[in-house]
Amino acid sequence: MLGEVSLFPFWLSLKVATIATLLVILVGLPLAYFLARKRFAGSEIIVASTMLPIVLPPTVLGYYLLVLLGRNTIFGKFYEGIAGSPLVFTWQGAVVASAVASSPYIVRTAMAAIQSVPREMEDAARTLGLSELQIALRITLPLAWKGILAGVVLAYAKAIGEFGATLMIAGNIPGETQTLPIAIYDAVQAGKSDLANLLSISLAVLAISAVLLVGGLGKSRL
Amino acid sequence: MDISFRSERAMTVFFGRSGAGKSVTLRSIAGLVVPDSGTIKVGDKVYFDSKSRINLTPQERRTGYVFQSYALFPHLTVAENLLLAMKTVPKRETRYEVRELLEEVGIPELHDRLPGDLSGGEQQRVALARALARNPQVLLLDEPFSAVDVPSRVRLRTLLKRVQRHRNIPTILVTHQALEAFTLGELIVVMDHGKVEQVGPPEEIFYRPKTLTTARLVGVKNIFPGVISEISQDTVYIKQNGKVWEAASLSGLHLSPDQRVSWCIRPEAVMLLREDRPLSLKRENRLSGVIEEVEQRGPVWELFVVSKEGMDLKIELPVHAAQHMGVTEGKEVLVSLKKEAIHIIPEIPDSGF
């Protein structure tokens, strides 16, 4: 039967997805705000390129991340110099893979949510003397938060299920970089169908709850 | 766009059709759009000057702006909407100030309500209070009454006039309604296609429009071509289709004989003559015609009369006068165009409007 099930993949997946989502919020939300409100030469190219992580096959995305962040690259050396350990084939690498793969969900939904706030609201705030930062924090983001939160939940669901890019950049090291989706793959490869079943159901439950949460948000008034 | 005007009046009205450039001009005063070139000054303060590269941000300009949609922040209460604009007021005084402002616009009881729960008129009052909260140098109102029903519109106009006089704050209001421009404006800036057509007090704009565009915008419906035949001390004679019309001579217009002009008369200035009155009574500019159409518009009836010479005349009559004279379609009538009411525009009419 099942024998002893290691809980490590659960905790790792939760940790990786949480950190990755926070990372995307930190970087993606300002980017979304900027792209939603400013038009400049080349802005459309940047907007289009935010879709790349969805458009590219996960393995291709992972491969390019590997090329970009490997131990002999500028980024890889820079990271290793600061952190003391390499990025690739560590759980931190899995964070990067999840963050990049899930970033479109936050950037695109946040952009749409911010664009749906009438420009007149922001103009009114300007004539009332609010600084641009105050306008973002007190007017635009509070009015767009529902859409942004929906994006965050979707991104989290994507991050927790990320497989292809994570496998490419973090590998499959049990007890170190083996996240839940990779553990499922591993279980199937090893013919442990009971384990695969259990892990799959738990991942499915996580994902479905995320969808339900988004639906609930859409209905709530504020 | 090319807009230039200067107002020292308390209440200036931008008047014109939609797309004339009224709102853009208002937005550029507030700093929400940047003009290509020019100067914007409020009082002694230069808001914008392309030559000396001055362009204050909207935050630096201190304007009170009321948007057509009101643009109230839906996630904040009425009081919070006002508080946002009160950064310069010491904390302990803000609560008092908010109450004062809400009293001033007559809605103290709405303090803790959310904008979404308010009627259009109430939202309008909140928007006005919020615009005043920063103690602005100029009040800018973009079609403020277009979204409220007629009774509250009248009340809001009265409120606006009272607030404006009480605070003695220069105000610019944008409207496409001639009546609103006439009743509220002390100075009217008529705009069309991004250009200023005419600037002047309401009586001048409405009764002595300088261009055909202005004349049409302010509701002058009877406009005819003519040629000046003679100019005397107090009368200008205009030839048209073999008939000669008398108009009161107006200083300021440089007319010369044989000049081709337009002449016009407001529909409410056309007089219907009573048949039972002796014809010996001196009436200038008489003509007879047939009532082709009668449109009853509440207190005013509009008649469409075609004269024997083929002139189309629009006449507006108060209900009692129309009923008294038994106005019906098909009836033959005698009409007089009062000399003083005829206005000459030194421009040849074109067909399109």
mmCIF file of C-alpha atoms in Angstrom, chain B residues 7-347:
data_model
loop_
_atom_site.group_PDB
_atom_site.id
_atom_site.type_symbol
_atom_site.label_atom_id
_atom_site.label_comp_id
_atom_site.label_asym_id
_atom_site.label_seq_id
_atom_site.Cartn_x
_atom_site.Cartn_y
_atom_site.Cartn_z
ATOM 1 C CA SER B 7 -12.577 87.170 -17.871
ATOM 2 C CA GLU B 8 -12.843 89.447 -14.908
ATOM 3 C CA ARG B 9 -16.381 88.352 -14.219
ATOM 4 C CA ALA B 10 -17.292 86.137 -11.329
ATOM 5 C CA MET B 11 -19.165 83.635 -13.503
ATOM 6 C CA THR B 12 -17.853 82.772 -16.931
ATOM 7 C CA VAL B 13 -19.679 80.270 -19.110
ATOM 8 C CA PHE B 14 -18.146 78.221 -21.916
ATOM 9 C CA PHE B 15 -20.982 77.654 -24.337
ATOM 10 C CA GLY B 16 -21.049 75.535 -27.492
ATOM 11 C CA ARG B 17 -21.990 72.197 -28.956
ATOM 12 C CA SER B 18 -20.337 69.019 -27.766
ATOM 13 C CA GLY B 19 -16.926 68.691 -29.337
ATOM 14 C CA ALA B 20 -16.480 72.459 -29.496
ATOM 15 C CA GLY B 21 -13.499 72.333 -27.131
ATOM 16 C CA LYS B 22 -15.157 73.563 -23.953
ATOM 17 C CA SER B 23 -14.174 70.677 -21.721
ATOM 18 C CA VAL B 24 -10.645 70.447 -23.098
ATOM 19 C CA THR B 25 -10.170 74.133 -22.305
ATOM 20 C CA LEU B 26 -11.452 73.563 -18.786
ATOM 21 C CA ARG B 27 -9.160 70.556 -18.361
ATOM 22 C CA SER B 28 -6.176 72.550 -19.533
ATOM 23 C CA ILE B 29 -6.894 75.212 -16.916
ATOM 24 C CA ALA B 30 -6.840 72.477 -14.288
ATOM 25 C CA GLY B 31 -3.627 71.067 -15.757
ATOM 26 C CA LEU B 32 -5.171 67.746 -16.771
ATOM 27 C CA VAL B 33 -4.181 68.322 -20.393
ATOM 28 C CA VAL B 34 -1.189 70.313 -21.552
ATOM 29 C CA PRO B 35 -1.707 72.848 -24.350
ATOM 30 C CA ASP B 36 0.854 72.962 -27.172
ATOM 31 C CA SER B 37 1.471 76.632 -26.556
ATOM 32 C CA GLY B 38 0.011 79.663 -24.864
ATOM 33 C CA THR B 39 -0.534 81.113 -21.427
ATOM 34 C CA ILE B 40 -2.969 80.298 -18.631
ATOM 35 C CA LYS B 41 -3.252 82.713 -15.746
ATOM 36 C CA VAL B 42 -5.584 82.693 -12.776
ATOM 37 C CA GLY B 43 -5.431 85.939 -10.860
ATOM 38 C CA ASP B 44 -1.723 86.783 -10.674
ATOM 39 C CA LYS B 45 -0.685 83.166 -10.714
ATOM 40 C CA VAL B 46 0.769 81.806 -13.953
ATOM 41 C CA TYR B 47 -0.409 78.199 -14.351
ATOM 42 C CA PHE B 48 1.054 77.653 -17.769
ATOM 43 C CA ASP B 49 3.318 79.590 -20.086
ATOM 44 C CA SER B 50 4.914 77.842 -23.012
ATOM 45 C CA LYS B 51 7.446 80.634 -23.585
ATOM 46 C CA SER B 52 8.918 80.569 -20.092
ATOM 47 C CA ARG B 53 8.309 76.822 -19.807
ATOM 48 C CA ILE B 54 6.033 77.110 -16.814
ATOM 49 C CA ASN B 55 3.638 74.208 -16.391
ATOM 50 C CA LEU B 56 2.293 73.704 -12.901
ATOM 51 C CA THR B 57 0.999 70.225 -12.092
ATOM 52 C CA PRO B 58 -2.715 69.900 -11.308
ATOM 53 C CA GLN B 59 -1.691 69.435 -7.674
ATOM 54 C CA GLU B 60 0.107 72.797 -7.670
ATOM 55 C CA ARG B 61 -2.720 74.698 -9.343
ATOM 56 C CA ARG B 62 -5.400 74.781 -6.658
ATOM 57 C CA THR B 63 -8.468 74.532 -8.851
ATOM 58 C CA GLY B 64 -11.815 73.184 -7.700
ATOM 59 C CA TYR B 65 -13.040 70.851 -10.416
ATOM 60 C CA VAL B 66 -16.540 69.392 -10.641
ATOM 61 C CA PHE B 67 -16.610 66.615 -13.236
ATOM 62 C CA GLN B 68 -19.617 65.839 -15.387
ATOM 63 C CA SER B 69 -19.699 62.360 -13.854
ATOM 64 C CA TYR B 70 -18.850 63.919 -10.446
ATOM 65 C CA ALA B 71 -15.980 61.383 -10.123
ATOM 66 C CA LEU B 72 -16.703 60.823 -6.433
ATOM 67 C CA PHE B 73 -14.583 58.063 -4.921
ATOM 68 C CA PRO B 74 -17.072 55.216 -4.510
ATOM 69 C CA HIS B 75 -15.112 53.382 -1.801
ATOM 70 C CA LEU B 76 -14.993 56.402 0.490
ATOM 71 C CA THR B 77 -17.770 58.049 2.484
ATOM 72 C CA VAL B 78 -18.888 61.581 1.730
ATOM 73 C CA ALA B 79 -16.776 62.904 4.605
ATOM 74 C CA GLU B 80 -13.728 60.901 3.489
ATOM 75 C CA ASN B 81 -14.128 62.217 -0.046
ATOM 76 C CA LEU B 82 -13.859 65.730 1.365
ATOM 77 C CA LEU B 83 -11.075 64.905 3.817
ATOM 78 C CA LEU B 84 -8.777 63.753 1.018
ATOM 79 C CA ALA B 85 -8.609 67.317 -0.253
ATOM 80 C CA MET B 86 -7.791 68.808 3.155
ATOM 81 C CA LYS B 87 -4.136 68.045 3.565
ATOM 82 C CA THR B 88 -3.285 71.600 4.517
ATOM 83 C CA VAL B 89 -5.932 71.871 7.206
ATOM 84 C CA PRO B 90 -4.706 70.953 10.732
ATOM 85 C CA LYS B 91 -6.036 67.544 11.794
ATOM 86 C CA ARG B 92 -8.210 68.722 14.672
ATOM 87 C CA GLU B 93 -9.995 71.252 12.456
ATOM 88 C CA THR B 94 -10.819 68.907 9.582
ATOM 89 C CA ARG B 95 -13.901 67.351 11.205
ATOM 90 C CA TYR B 96 -15.326 70.794 11.770
ATOM 91 C CA GLU B 97 -14.419 71.926 8.243
ATOM 92 C CA VAL B 98 -16.119 68.913 6.684
ATOM 93 C CA ARG B 99 -19.319 69.683 8.597
ATOM 94 C CA GLU B 100 -19.142 73.340 7.566
ATOM 95 C CA LEU B 101 -18.771 72.420 3.904
ATOM 96 C CA LEU B 102 -21.642 69.944 3.974
ATOM 97 C CA GLU B 103 -23.807 72.583 5.692
ATOM 98 C CA GLU B 104 -22.873 75.052 2.990
ATOM 99 C CA VAL B 105 -24.159 72.770 0.230
ATOM 100 C CA GLY B 106 -27.145 71.685 2.284
ATOM 101 C CA ILE B 107 -26.406 68.007 2.958
ATOM 102 C CA PRO B 108 -25.046 67.728 6.537
ATOM 103 C CA GLU B 109 -26.945 64.469 7.036
ATOM 104 C CA LEU B 110 -25.031 62.645 4.296
ATOM 105 C CA HIS B 111 -21.727 62.766 6.185
ATOM 106 C CA ASP B 112 -21.224 58.996 6.502
ATOM 107 C CA ARG B 113 -22.955 57.778 3.355
ATOM 108 C CA LEU B 114 -21.265 56.192 0.356
ATOM 109 C CA PRO B 115 -21.613 58.009 -2.993
ATOM 110 C CA GLY B 116 -23.317 55.004 -4.586
ATOM 111 C CA ASP B 117 -26.293 55.407 -2.235
ATOM 112 C CA LEU B 118 -26.907 59.063 -3.151
ATOM 113 C CA SER B 119 -29.209 60.618 -5.752
ATOM 114 C CA GLY B 120 -27.752 62.550 -8.688
ATOM 115 C CA GLY B 121 -28.489 65.887 -7.051
ATOM 116 C CA GLU B 122 -26.903 64.799 -3.778
ATOM 117 C CA GLN B 123 -23.811 63.528 -5.576
ATOM 118 C CA GLN B 124 -23.621 66.877 -7.333
ATOM 119 C CA ARG B 125 -23.629 68.659 -3.976
ATOM 120 C CA VAL B 126 -20.916 66.387 -2.621
ATOM 121 C CA ALA B 127 -18.839 67.035 -5.749
ATOM 122 C CA LEU B 128 -19.243 70.785 -5.251
ATOM 123 C CA ALA B 129 -18.313 70.565 -1.560
ATOM 124 C CA ARG B 130 -15.279 68.443 -2.406
ATOM 125 C CA ALA B 131 -14.180 70.918 -5.074
ATOM 126 C CA LEU B 132 -14.381 73.686 -2.469
ATOM 127 C CA ALA B 133 -12.564 71.687 0.208
ATOM 128 C CA ARG B 134 -9.149 72.744 -1.024
ATOM 129 C CA ASN B 135 -10.127 76.406 -0.909
ATOM 130 C CA PRO B 136 -9.428 76.762 -4.636
ATOM 131 C CA GLN B 137 -8.481 79.887 -6.572
ATOM 132 C CA VAL B 138 -10.931 79.090 -9.329
ATOM 133 C CA LEU B 139 -13.964 76.813 -9.549
ATOM 134 C CA LEU B 140 -14.308 74.769 -12.743
ATOM 135 C CA LEU B 141 -17.599 73.023 -13.514
ATOM 136 C CA ASP B 142 -17.982 70.688 -16.470
ATOM 137 C CA GLU B 143 -21.661 70.329 -17.484
ATOM 138 C CA PRO B 144 -22.545 70.051 -13.799
ATOM 139 C CA PHE B 145 -26.299 69.881 -14.193
ATOM 140 C CA SER B 146 -26.618 67.556 -17.165
ATOM 141 C CA ALA B 147 -27.203 64.406 -15.121
ATOM 142 C CA VAL B 148 -29.893 65.652 -12.728
ATOM 143 C CA ASP B 149 -33.644 66.090 -13.166
ATOM 144 C CA VAL B 150 -35.099 69.510 -13.877
ATOM 145 C CA PRO B 151 -36.408 70.455 -10.391
ATOM 146 C CA SER B 152 -33.101 69.661 -8.695
ATOM 147 C CA ARG B 153 -31.294 71.397 -11.545
ATOM 148 C CA VAL B 154 -33.029 74.644 -10.645
ATOM 149 C CA ARG B 155 -32.209 74.198 -6.945
ATOM 150 C CA LEU B 156 -28.592 73.379 -7.754
ATOM 151 C CA ARG B 157 -28.238 76.481 -9.922
ATOM 152 C CA THR B 158 -29.481 78.611 -7.056
ATOM 153 C CA LEU B 159 -27.081 76.861 -4.693
ATOM 154 C CA LEU B 160 -24.165 77.362 -7.043
ATOM 155 C CA LYS B 161 -24.934 81.071 -7.410
ATOM 156 C CA ARG B 162 -25.181 81.485 -3.635
ATOM 157 C CA VAL B 163 -21.942 79.624 -2.923
ATOM 158 C CA GLN B 164 -20.157 81.467 -5.679
ATOM 159 C CA ARG B 165 -21.259 84.904 -4.434
ATOM 160 C CA HIS B 166 -20.691 84.045 -0.786
ATOM 161 C CA ARG B 167 -17.137 82.883 -1.441
ATOM 162 C CA ASN B 168 -16.489 85.401 -4.185
ATOM 163 C CA ILE B 169 -14.625 82.756 -6.153
ATOM 164 C CA PRO B 170 -14.159 83.113 -9.920
ATOM 165 C CA THR B 171 -16.060 80.311 -11.605
ATOM 166 C CA ILE B 172 -16.062 78.798 -15.074
ATOM 167 C CA LEU B 173 -18.974 76.616 -16.111
ATOM 168 C CA VAL B 174 -19.236 74.514 -19.245
ATOM 169 C CA THR B 175 -22.627 73.986 -20.840
ATOM 170 C CA HIS B 176 -24.217 73.199 -24.186
ATOM 171 C CA GLN B 177 -27.589 74.560 -23.082
ATOM 172 C CA ALA B 178 -28.325 78.080 -24.257
ATOM 173 C CA LEU B 179 -30.770 78.764 -21.449
ATOM 174 C CA GLU B 180 -28.272 77.700 -18.802
ATOM 175 C CA ALA B 181 -25.578 79.877 -20.345
ATOM 176 C CA PHE B 182 -27.983 82.820 -20.417
ATOM 177 C CA THR B 183 -29.245 82.490 -16.847
ATOM 178 C CA LEU B 184 -25.911 81.722 -15.169
ATOM 179 C CA GLY B 185 -23.284 83.512 -17.198
ATOM 180 C CA GLU B 186 -22.008 86.989 -16.537
ATOM 181 C CA LEU B 187 -19.598 86.513 -19.395
ATOM 182 C CA ILE B 188 -20.204 83.952 -22.117
ATOM 183 C CA VAL B 189 -17.442 82.491 -24.235
ATOM 184 C CA VAL B 190 -19.049 80.937 -27.311
ATOM 185 C CA MET B 191 -16.923 78.135 -28.749
ATOM 186 C CA ASP B 192 -17.225 76.171 -31.943
ATOM 187 C CA HIS B 193 -14.825 73.756 -33.621
ATOM 188 C CA GLY B 194 -12.061 74.584 -31.162
ATOM 189 C CA LYS B 195 -12.269 78.316 -31.734
ATOM 190 C CA VAL B 196 -13.796 81.211 -29.846
ATOM 191 C CA GLU B 197 -16.745 82.582 -31.824
ATOM 192 C CA GLN B 198 -17.676 85.431 -29.531
ATOM 193 C CA VAL B 199 -17.067 86.670 -26.008
ATOM 194 C CA GLY B 200 -19.502 88.934 -24.254
ATOM 195 C CA PRO B 201 -22.256 89.396 -21.689
ATOM 196 C CA PRO B 202 -25.375 87.227 -22.208
ATOM 197 C CA GLU B 203 -27.572 89.992 -23.690
ATOM 198 C CA GLU B 204 -24.969 90.692 -26.333
ATOM 199 C CA ILE B 205 -24.490 87.020 -27.202
ATOM 200 C CA PHE B 206 -28.211 86.364 -27.411
ATOM 201 C CA TYR B 207 -29.489 89.529 -29.051
ATOM 202 C CA ARG B 208 -26.467 90.785 -30.946
ATOM 203 C CA PRO B 209 -24.527 87.729 -32.110
ATOM 204 C CA LYS B 210 -21.578 88.696 -34.246
ATOM 205 C CA THR B 211 -21.426 85.577 -36.374
ATOM 206 C CA LEU B 212 -23.964 83.260 -37.938
ATOM 207 C CA THR B 213 -22.573 80.361 -35.920
ATOM 208 C CA THR B 214 -23.208 82.185 -32.663
ATOM 209 C CA ALA B 215 -26.652 83.255 -33.854
ATOM 210 C CA ARG B 216 -27.628 79.657 -34.576
ATOM 211 C CA LEU B 217 -26.127 78.360 -31.340
ATOM 212 C CA VAL B 218 -28.151 80.791 -29.254
ATOM 213 C CA GLY B 219 -31.396 79.900 -31.006
ATOM 214 C CA VAL B 220 -31.891 82.641 -33.577
ATOM 215 C CA LYS B 221 -34.026 80.694 -36.004
ATOM 216 C CA ASN B 222 -34.950 83.296 -38.598
ATOM 217 C CA ILE B 223 -31.904 84.171 -40.642
ATOM 218 C CA PHE B 224 -32.203 85.758 -44.113
ATOM 219 C CA PRO B 225 -29.833 87.092 -46.735
ATOM 220 C CA GLY B 226 -30.062 90.722 -47.818
ATOM 221 C CA VAL B 227 -28.254 93.682 -49.298
ATOM 222 C CA ILE B 228 -27.854 97.001 -47.529
ATOM 223 C CA SER B 229 -29.622 99.628 -49.612
ATOM 224 C CA GLU B 230 -29.460 102.707 -47.446
ATOM 225 C CA ILE B 231 -28.202 103.780 -44.059
ATOM 226 C CA SER B 232 -29.787 106.719 -42.299
ATOM 227 C CA GLN B 233 -29.384 108.241 -38.861
ATOM 228 C CA ASP B 234 -31.392 105.613 -37.028
ATOM 229 C CA THR B 235 -32.365 103.073 -39.661
ATOM 230 C CA VAL B 236 -30.652 100.598 -41.912
ATOM 231 C CA TYR B 237 -32.647 99.552 -44.987
ATOM 232 C CA ILE B 238 -32.101 96.028 -46.250
ATOM 233 C CA LYS B 239 -33.246 94.823 -49.671
ATOM 234 C CA GLN B 240 -34.364 91.274 -50.107
ATOM 235 C CA ASN B 241 -36.429 89.841 -52.958
ATOM 236 C CA GLY B 242 -37.704 93.290 -53.941
ATOM 237 C CA LYS B 243 -38.857 94.041 -50.421
ATOM 238 C CA VAL B 244 -37.173 96.542 -48.124
ATOM 239 C CA TRP B 245 -36.779 95.833 -44.434
ATOM 240 C CA GLU B 246 -36.080 98.407 -41.775
ATOM 241 C CA ALA B 247 -33.618 97.666 -38.998
ATOM 242 C CA ALA B 248 -32.574 99.904 -36.167
ATOM 243 C CA SER B 249 -29.110 101.212 -36.880
ATOM 244 C CA LEU B 250 -26.542 99.870 -34.498
ATOM 245 C CA SER B 251 -23.293 101.549 -33.680
ATOM 246 C CA GLY B 252 -20.263 99.350 -33.795
ATOM 247 C CA LEU B 253 -21.245 97.660 -37.016
ATOM 248 C CA HIS B 254 -19.445 99.015 -40.032
ATOM 249 C CA LEU B 255 -21.937 98.639 -42.804
ATOM 250 C CA SER B 256 -21.915 100.225 -46.225
ATOM 251 C CA PRO B 257 -24.485 100.383 -49.016
ATOM 252 C CA ASP B 258 -24.581 97.391 -51.374
ATOM 253 C CA GLN B 259 -22.931 95.215 -48.756
ATOM 254 C CA ARG B 260 -24.314 91.674 -48.646
ATOM 255 C CA VAL B 261 -25.302 90.714 -45.122
ATOM 256 C CA SER B 262 -27.479 88.397 -43.079
ATOM 257 C CA TRP B 263 -30.289 89.742 -41.009
ATOM 258 C CA CYS B 264 -32.107 87.856 -38.341
ATOM 259 C CA ILE B 265 -34.796 87.996 -35.712
ATOM 260 C CA ARG B 266 -35.372 85.786 -32.682
ATOM 261 C CA PRO B 267 -38.557 83.703 -32.885
ATOM 262 C CA GLU B 268 -39.987 85.248 -29.729
ATOM 263 C CA ALA B 269 -39.510 88.765 -31.133
ATOM 264 C CA VAL B 270 -41.818 88.264 -34.123
ATOM 265 C CA MET B 271 -45.231 89.888 -33.501
ATOM 266 C CA LEU B 272 -48.507 88.458 -34.683
ATOM 267 C CA LEU B 273 -50.879 91.344 -35.519
ATOM 268 C CA ARG B 274 -54.505 91.207 -34.468
ATOM 269 C CA GLU B 275 -56.975 91.431 -37.321
ATOM 270 C CA ASP B 276 -59.466 93.491 -35.333
ATOM 271 C CA ARG B 277 -56.982 96.273 -34.734
ATOM 272 C CA PRO B 278 -57.027 99.202 -37.184
ATOM 273 C CA LEU B 279 -54.366 98.777 -39.808
ATOM 274 C CA SER B 280 -53.566 102.455 -39.631
ATOM 275 C CA LEU B 281 -51.458 101.719 -36.573
ATOM 276 C CA LYS B 282 -47.858 102.198 -37.516
ATOM 277 C CA ARG B 283 -46.219 98.800 -37.720
ATOM 278 C CA GLU B 284 -42.883 98.383 -39.461
ATOM 279 C CA ASN B 285 -41.795 95.429 -41.559
ATOM 280 C CA ARG B 286 -45.190 93.929 -42.118
ATOM 281 C CA LEU B 287 -45.790 90.742 -44.013
ATOM 282 C CA SER B 288 -48.647 88.328 -44.426
ATOM 283 C CA GLY B 289 -48.513 84.588 -44.624
ATOM 284 C CA VAL B 290 -50.089 81.281 -43.716
ATOM 285 C CA ILE B 291 -49.520 79.229 -40.566
ATOM 286 C CA GLU B 292 -48.209 75.934 -41.869
ATOM 287 C CA GLU B 293 -47.544 74.220 -38.600
ATOM 288 C CA VAL B 294 -48.235 74.712 -34.898
ATOM 289 C CA GLU B 295 -46.148 72.962 -32.288
ATOM 290 C CA GLN B 296 -47.354 73.198 -28.715
ATOM 291 C CA ARG B 297 -44.397 73.216 -26.386
ATOM 292 C CA GLY B 298 -45.820 73.678 -22.929
ATOM 293 C CA PRO B 299 -45.821 77.372 -22.074
ATOM 294 C CA VAL B 300 -44.710 78.367 -25.559
ATOM 295 C CA TRP B 301 -46.185 77.546 -28.946
ATOM 296 C CA GLU B 302 -43.990 77.489 -31.980
ATOM 297 C CA LEU B 303 -45.553 78.538 -35.264
ATOM 298 C CA PHE B 304 -44.100 77.947 -38.669
ATOM 299 C CA VAL B 305 -45.302 80.647 -41.039
ATOM 300 C CA VAL B 306 -44.649 80.857 -44.774
ATOM 301 C CA SER B 307 -45.116 84.369 -46.134
ATOM 302 C CA LYS B 308 -46.597 85.267 -49.514
ATOM 303 C CA GLU B 309 -43.046 86.042 -50.698
ATOM 304 C CA GLY B 310 -41.936 82.571 -49.686
ATOM 305 C CA MET B 311 -40.049 83.472 -46.502
ATOM 306 C CA ASP B 312 -39.997 80.860 -43.776
ATOM 307 C CA LEU B 313 -40.588 82.325 -40.335
ATOM 308 C CA LYS B 314 -40.461 80.639 -36.955
ATOM 309 C CA ILE B 315 -42.521 82.384 -34.308
ATOM 310 C CA GLU B 316 -42.720 81.639 -30.597
ATOM 311 C CA LEU B 317 -45.813 82.787 -28.737
ATOM 312 C CA PRO B 318 -46.866 82.438 -25.110
ATOM 313 C CA VAL B 319 -49.830 80.063 -24.794
ATOM 314 C CA HIS B 320 -52.320 82.734 -23.770
ATOM 315 C CA ALA B 321 -51.485 84.931 -26.759
ATOM 316 C CA ALA B 322 -51.690 82.016 -29.174
ATOM 317 C CA GLN B 323 -55.040 80.909 -27.787
ATOM 318 C CA HIS B 324 -56.387 84.438 -27.700
ATOM 319 C CA MET B 325 -55.648 84.908 -31.373
ATOM 320 C CA GLY B 326 -57.034 81.553 -32.315
ATOM 321 C CA VAL B 327 -53.850 80.239 -33.833
ATOM 322 C CA THR B 328 -54.522 77.203 -36.022
ATOM 323 C CA GLU B 329 -52.807 75.564 -38.942
ATOM 324 C CA GLY B 330 -53.900 76.982 -42.289
ATOM 325 C CA LYS B 331 -54.842 80.356 -40.869
ATOM 326 C CA GLU B 332 -53.741 83.509 -42.665
ATOM 327 C CA VAL B 333 -51.886 85.928 -40.445
ATOM 328 C CA LEU B 334 -50.307 89.349 -40.500
ATOM 329 C CA VAL B 335 -46.882 89.615 -38.932
ATOM 330 C CA SER B 336 -44.668 92.498 -37.943
ATOM 331 C CA LEU B 337 -40.917 92.312 -37.478
ATOM 332 C CA LYS B 338 -40.036 94.986 -34.980
ATOM 333 C CA LYS B 339 -37.308 97.225 -36.252
ATOM 334 C CA GLU B 340 -35.376 97.060 -32.978
ATOM 335 C CA ALA B 341 -35.489 93.287 -32.971
ATOM 336 C CA ILE B 342 -33.880 92.916 -36.364
ATOM 337 C CA HIS B 343 -30.194 92.254 -36.044
ATOM 338 C CA ILE B 344 -27.660 92.441 -38.836
ATOM 339 C CA ILE B 345 -24.694 90.078 -39.116
ATOM 340 C CA PRO B 346 -22.099 91.131 -41.665
ATOM 341 C CA GLU B 347 -21.783 87.623 -43.053
#
